[in-house]
């Protein structure tokens, strides 16, 4: 399924880029507030972390664009267990493909699918860290919705997004777990055209 999804995204990007008015490349970074929702997540709190990566911005016409990204994202959750604070650190390489509607004033609405590839998973209790990557699936598919603003004359902008995980990330068949998160980012598009 991963191979098919990668192939479809690659074909879509090649097709779209041949029809594009212009393409920009940029850098981005920001803050995450993620948690895990599911069968056993009643007392889970959001975990603050960061995201950093690359983006492409492909203008299809004056109002529509595609924005593929490759972003390293710190996710997970935190909770109390037996009186101890536990942090679950799930690090992903996320690949969202966002469809954008662009307003004339620099504002954009965006939504699209996201493929997450699990890079590492660790559970921390105090100063003790345990590798728990085998407890989680290697991929996560989610839906991203948000908005962004870019100042056309500078290429600088910011975005705010909600990420809703659609697939169970737990390898434990007895319980379901889904990524949920908010992201705030700042980005820069090289040679941006309005």
CSV table of C-alpha atoms in Angstrom, one decimal:
chain,number,residue,atom,x,y,z
A,1,UNK,CA,0.0,0.0,0.0
A,2,UNK,CA,2.9,2.4,0.8
A,3,UNK,CA,4.4,1.8,-2.7
A,4,UNK,CA,1.1,2.4,-4.4
A,5,UNK,CA,0.6,5.6,-2.5
A,6,UNK,CA,4.1,6.9,-3.3
A,7,UNK,CA,3.6,6.0,-7.0
A,8,UNK,CA,0.3,7.9,-7.1
A,9,UNK,CA,1.8,11.0,-5.4
A,10,UNK,CA,4.8,10.9,-7.8
A,11,UNK,CA,2.5,10.6,-10.8
A,12,UNK,CA,0.3,13.4,-9.6
A,13,UNK,CA,3.2,15.7,-9.0
A,14,UNK,CA,4.8,15.0,-12.4
A,15,UNK,CA,1.5,15.6,-14.2
A,16,UNK,CA,0.7,18.7,-12.2
A,17,UNK,CA,4.2,20.3,-12.5
A,18,UNK,CA,4.0,20.0,-16.3
A,19,UNK,CA,0.8,22.0,-16.2
A,20,UNK,CA,1.9,24.5,-13.5
A,21,UNK,CA,2.2,28.2,-14.0
A,22,UNK,CA,5.2,28.4,-11.7
A,23,UNK,CA,6.8,26.3,-8.9
A,24,UNK,CA,8.4,27.6,-5.7
A,25,UNK,CA,10.6,25.7,-3.2
A,26,UNK,CA,10.8,26.7,0.4
A,27,UNK,CA,11.8,25.9,4.0
A,28,UNK,CA,9.5,25.6,7.0
A,29,UNK,CA,9.6,25.1,10.7
A,30,UNK,CA,7.3,25.4,13.7
A,31,UNK,CA,5.6,24.0,16.8
A,32,UNK,CA,3.5,20.9,17.3
A,33,UNK,CA,0.9,20.0,20.0
A,34,UNK,CA,0.2,16.3,19.5
A,35,UNK,CA,-1.6,13.7,21.4
A,36,UNK,CA,-3.0,10.2,20.8
A,37,UNK,CA,-6.7,9.4,20.9
A,38,UNK,CA,-8.1,5.9,21.1
A,39,UNK,CA,-9.4,3.2,23.4
A,40,UNK,CA,-6.9,3.9,26.2
A,41,UNK,CA,-6.2,7.6,25.9
A,42,UNK,CA,-8.5,9.1,28.5
A,43,UNK,CA,-5.8,10.8,30.5
A,44,UNK,CA,-3.4,11.6,27.6
A,45,UNK,CA,-2.2,15.2,27.4
A,46,UNK,CA,-0.8,17.1,24.4
A,47,UNK,CA,3.0,16.9,24.0
A,48,UNK,CA,4.8,20.0,22.6
A,49,UNK,CA,7.5,19.5,20.1
A,50,UNK,CA,8.7,20.9,16.7
A,51,UNK,CA,8.5,20.3,13.0
A,52,UNK,CA,11.0,21.3,10.3
A,53,UNK,CA,11.2,20.5,6.6
A,54,UNK,CA,10.9,21.4,2.9
A,55,UNK,CA,7.9,22.5,0.8
A,56,UNK,CA,7.1,22.9,-2.8
A,57,UNK,CA,4.4,25.4,-3.9
A,58,UNK,CA,2.9,24.7,-7.4
A,59,UNK,CA,0.6,27.3,-8.8
A,60,UNK,CA,-2.0,25.7,-11.1
A,61,UNK,CA,-3.7,29.0,-11.8
A,62,UNK,CA,-4.3,32.3,-10.0
A,63,UNK,CA,-6.5,30.6,-7.3
A,64,UNK,CA,-5.5,27.0,-7.0
A,65,UNK,CA,-2.2,25.4,-6.0
A,66,UNK,CA,-0.7,22.1,-4.7
A,67,UNK,CA,1.8,22.1,-1.9
A,68,UNK,CA,3.8,18.9,-1.3
A,69,UNK,CA,6.0,18.8,1.8
A,70,UNK,CA,8.6,16.6,3.5
A,71,UNK,CA,8.6,17.4,7.2
A,72,UNK,CA,10.3,15.9,10.3
A,73,UNK,CA,7.7,16.1,13.0
A,74,UNK,CA,8.0,15.4,16.8
A,75,UNK,CA,4.7,13.9,18.0
A,76,UNK,CA,3.4,11.6,20.7
A,77,UNK,CA,1.7,12.3,24.0
A,78,UNK,CA,2.3,12.6,27.8
A,79,UNK,CA,0.5,11.1,30.7
A,80,UNK,CA,0.8,9.9,34.3
A,81,UNK,CA,1.3,6.2,35.1
A,82,UNK,CA,1.7,5.0,38.7
A,83,UNK,CA,2.5,8.5,39.9
A,84,UNK,CA,5.2,9.0,37.3
A,85,UNK,CA,5.2,11.4,34.3
A,86,UNK,CA,5.6,9.4,31.0
A,87,UNK,CA,6.4,11.0,27.7
A,88,UNK,CA,5.8,9.0,24.5
A,89,UNK,CA,8.1,10.5,21.8
A,90,UNK,CA,7.0,9.5,18.3
A,91,UNK,CA,9.1,11.0,15.5
A,92,UNK,CA,7.7,10.9,12.0
A,93,UNK,CA,8.8,12.0,8.5
A,94,UNK,CA,5.5,13.3,7.2
A,95,UNK,CA,4.7,13.8,3.6
A,96,UNK,CA,1.5,15.9,3.2
A,97,UNK,CA,0.0,16.8,-0.2
A,98,UNK,CA,-2.1,19.9,0.3
A,99,UNK,CA,-4.6,21.3,-2.2
A,100,UNK,CA,-4.9,25.1,-1.7
A,101,UNK,CA,-7.4,27.8,-2.5
A,102,UNK,CA,-5.6,31.1,-2.7
A,103,UNK,CA,-7.2,34.5,-2.1
A,104,UNK,CA,-5.9,37.7,-3.7
A,105,UNK,CA,-4.6,39.1,-0.4
A,106,UNK,CA,-2.1,36.2,0.5
A,107,UNK,CA,-4.5,34.1,2.5
A,108,UNK,CA,-4.9,30.4,1.6
A,109,UNK,CA,-7.2,27.6,2.7
A,110,UNK,CA,-5.6,24.1,2.5
A,111,UNK,CA,-6.5,20.4,2.9
A,112,UNK,CA,-5.2,17.1,1.8
A,113,UNK,CA,-3.8,13.7,2.7
A,114,UNK,CA,-0.6,13.0,4.7
A,115,UNK,CA,1.6,9.9,4.8
A,116,UNK,CA,3.7,9.6,8.0
A,117,UNK,CA,6.7,7.3,8.2
A,118,UNK,CA,7.7,6.4,11.8
A,119,UNK,CA,11.4,7.3,12.3
A,120,UNK,CA,11.6,6.5,16.1
A,121,UNK,CA,9.5,5.8,19.1
A,122,UNK,CA,10.7,6.1,22.7
A,123,UNK,CA,9.0,6.1,26.1
A,124,UNK,CA,10.6,8.3,28.7
A,125,UNK,CA,10.0,8.0,32.5
A,126,UNK,CA,12.2,10.4,34.3
A,127,UNK,CA,15.7,10.0,32.9
A,128,UNK,CA,15.0,6.4,31.6
A,129,UNK,CA,14.3,6.0,27.9
A,130,UNK,CA,13.0,2.8,26.3
A,131,UNK,CA,12.8,2.1,22.6
A,132,UNK,CA,9.1,1.1,21.8
A,133,UNK,CA,9.2,1.3,18.0
A,134,UNK,CA,8.0,-2.3,17.7
A,135,UNK,CA,4.8,-1.3,19.4
A,136,UNK,CA,3.8,1.1,16.6
A,137,UNK,CA,3.1,0.7,12.9
A,138,UNK,CA,5.7,2.0,10.5
A,139,UNK,CA,3.2,4.2,8.6
A,140,UNK,CA,0.3,6.6,9.5
A,141,UNK,CA,-2.2,8.1,7.1
A,142,UNK,CA,-3.9,11.3,8.1
A,143,UNK,CA,-6.0,14.2,6.9
A,144,UNK,CA,-4.7,17.8,7.1
A,145,UNK,CA,-6.9,20.9,7.1
A,146,UNK,CA,-5.7,24.5,7.7
A,147,UNK,CA,-5.0,27.9,6.6
A,148,UNK,CA,-1.9,30.0,5.7
A,149,UNK,CA,-0.8,33.4,4.8
A,150,UNK,CA,2.2,34.5,2.7
A,151,UNK,CA,3.3,38.1,2.1
A,152,UNK,CA,3.8,38.0,-1.6
A,153,UNK,CA,6.5,40.7,-1.7
A,154,UNK,CA,8.8,38.8,0.8
A,155,UNK,CA,7.9,35.1,0.4
A,156,UNK,CA,7.6,34.8,4.2
A,157,UNK,CA,4.4,33.3,5.7
A,158,UNK,CA,2.9,31.2,8.4
A,159,UNK,CA,0.4,28.4,8.7
A,160,UNK,CA,-2.0,26.8,11.2
A,161,UNK,CA,-3.1,23.2,10.7
A,162,UNK,CA,-5.0,20.4,12.3
A,163,UNK,CA,-3.9,16.8,11.6
A,164,UNK,CA,-6.4,14.0,12.0
A,165,UNK,CA,-4.8,10.5,11.9
A,166,UNK,CA,-7.1,8.0,10.1
A,167,UNK,CA,-5.2,4.8,10.6
A,168,UNK,CA,-4.5,2.9,13.8
A,169,UNK,CA,-0.9,3.3,14.8
A,170,UNK,CA,-0.8,0.6,17.5
A,171,UNK,CA,0.6,-2.8,16.8
A,172,UNK,CA,-1.5,-4.1,19.7
A,173,UNK,CA,-4.7,-5.5,18.2
A,174,UNK,CA,-6.5,-5.1,21.5
A,175,UNK,CA,-6.6,-1.3,21.3
A,176,UNK,CA,-6.8,1.5,18.7
A,177,UNK,CA,-4.6,4.6,18.8
A,178,UNK,CA,-4.7,7.6,16.4
A,179,UNK,CA,-2.5,10.6,16.0
A,180,UNK,CA,-4.1,14.0,16.5
A,181,UNK,CA,-2.3,17.3,16.4
A,182,UNK,CA,-2.1,21.0,15.9
A,183,UNK,CA,0.8,22.6,14.0
A,184,UNK,CA,1.9,26.2,13.8
A,185,UNK,CA,4.6,26.9,11.2
A,186,UNK,CA,6.6,29.7,9.6
A,187,UNK,CA,7.9,29.3,6.1
A,188,UNK,CA,9.9,31.0,3.4
A,189,UNK,CA,9.4,30.5,-0.4
A,190,UNK,CA,12.4,31.2,-2.5
A,191,UNK,CA,11.7,33.5,-5.5
A,192,UNK,CA,8.0,33.7,-4.6
A,193,UNK,CA,5.6,35.1,-7.2
A,194,UNK,CA,2.1,36.3,-6.1
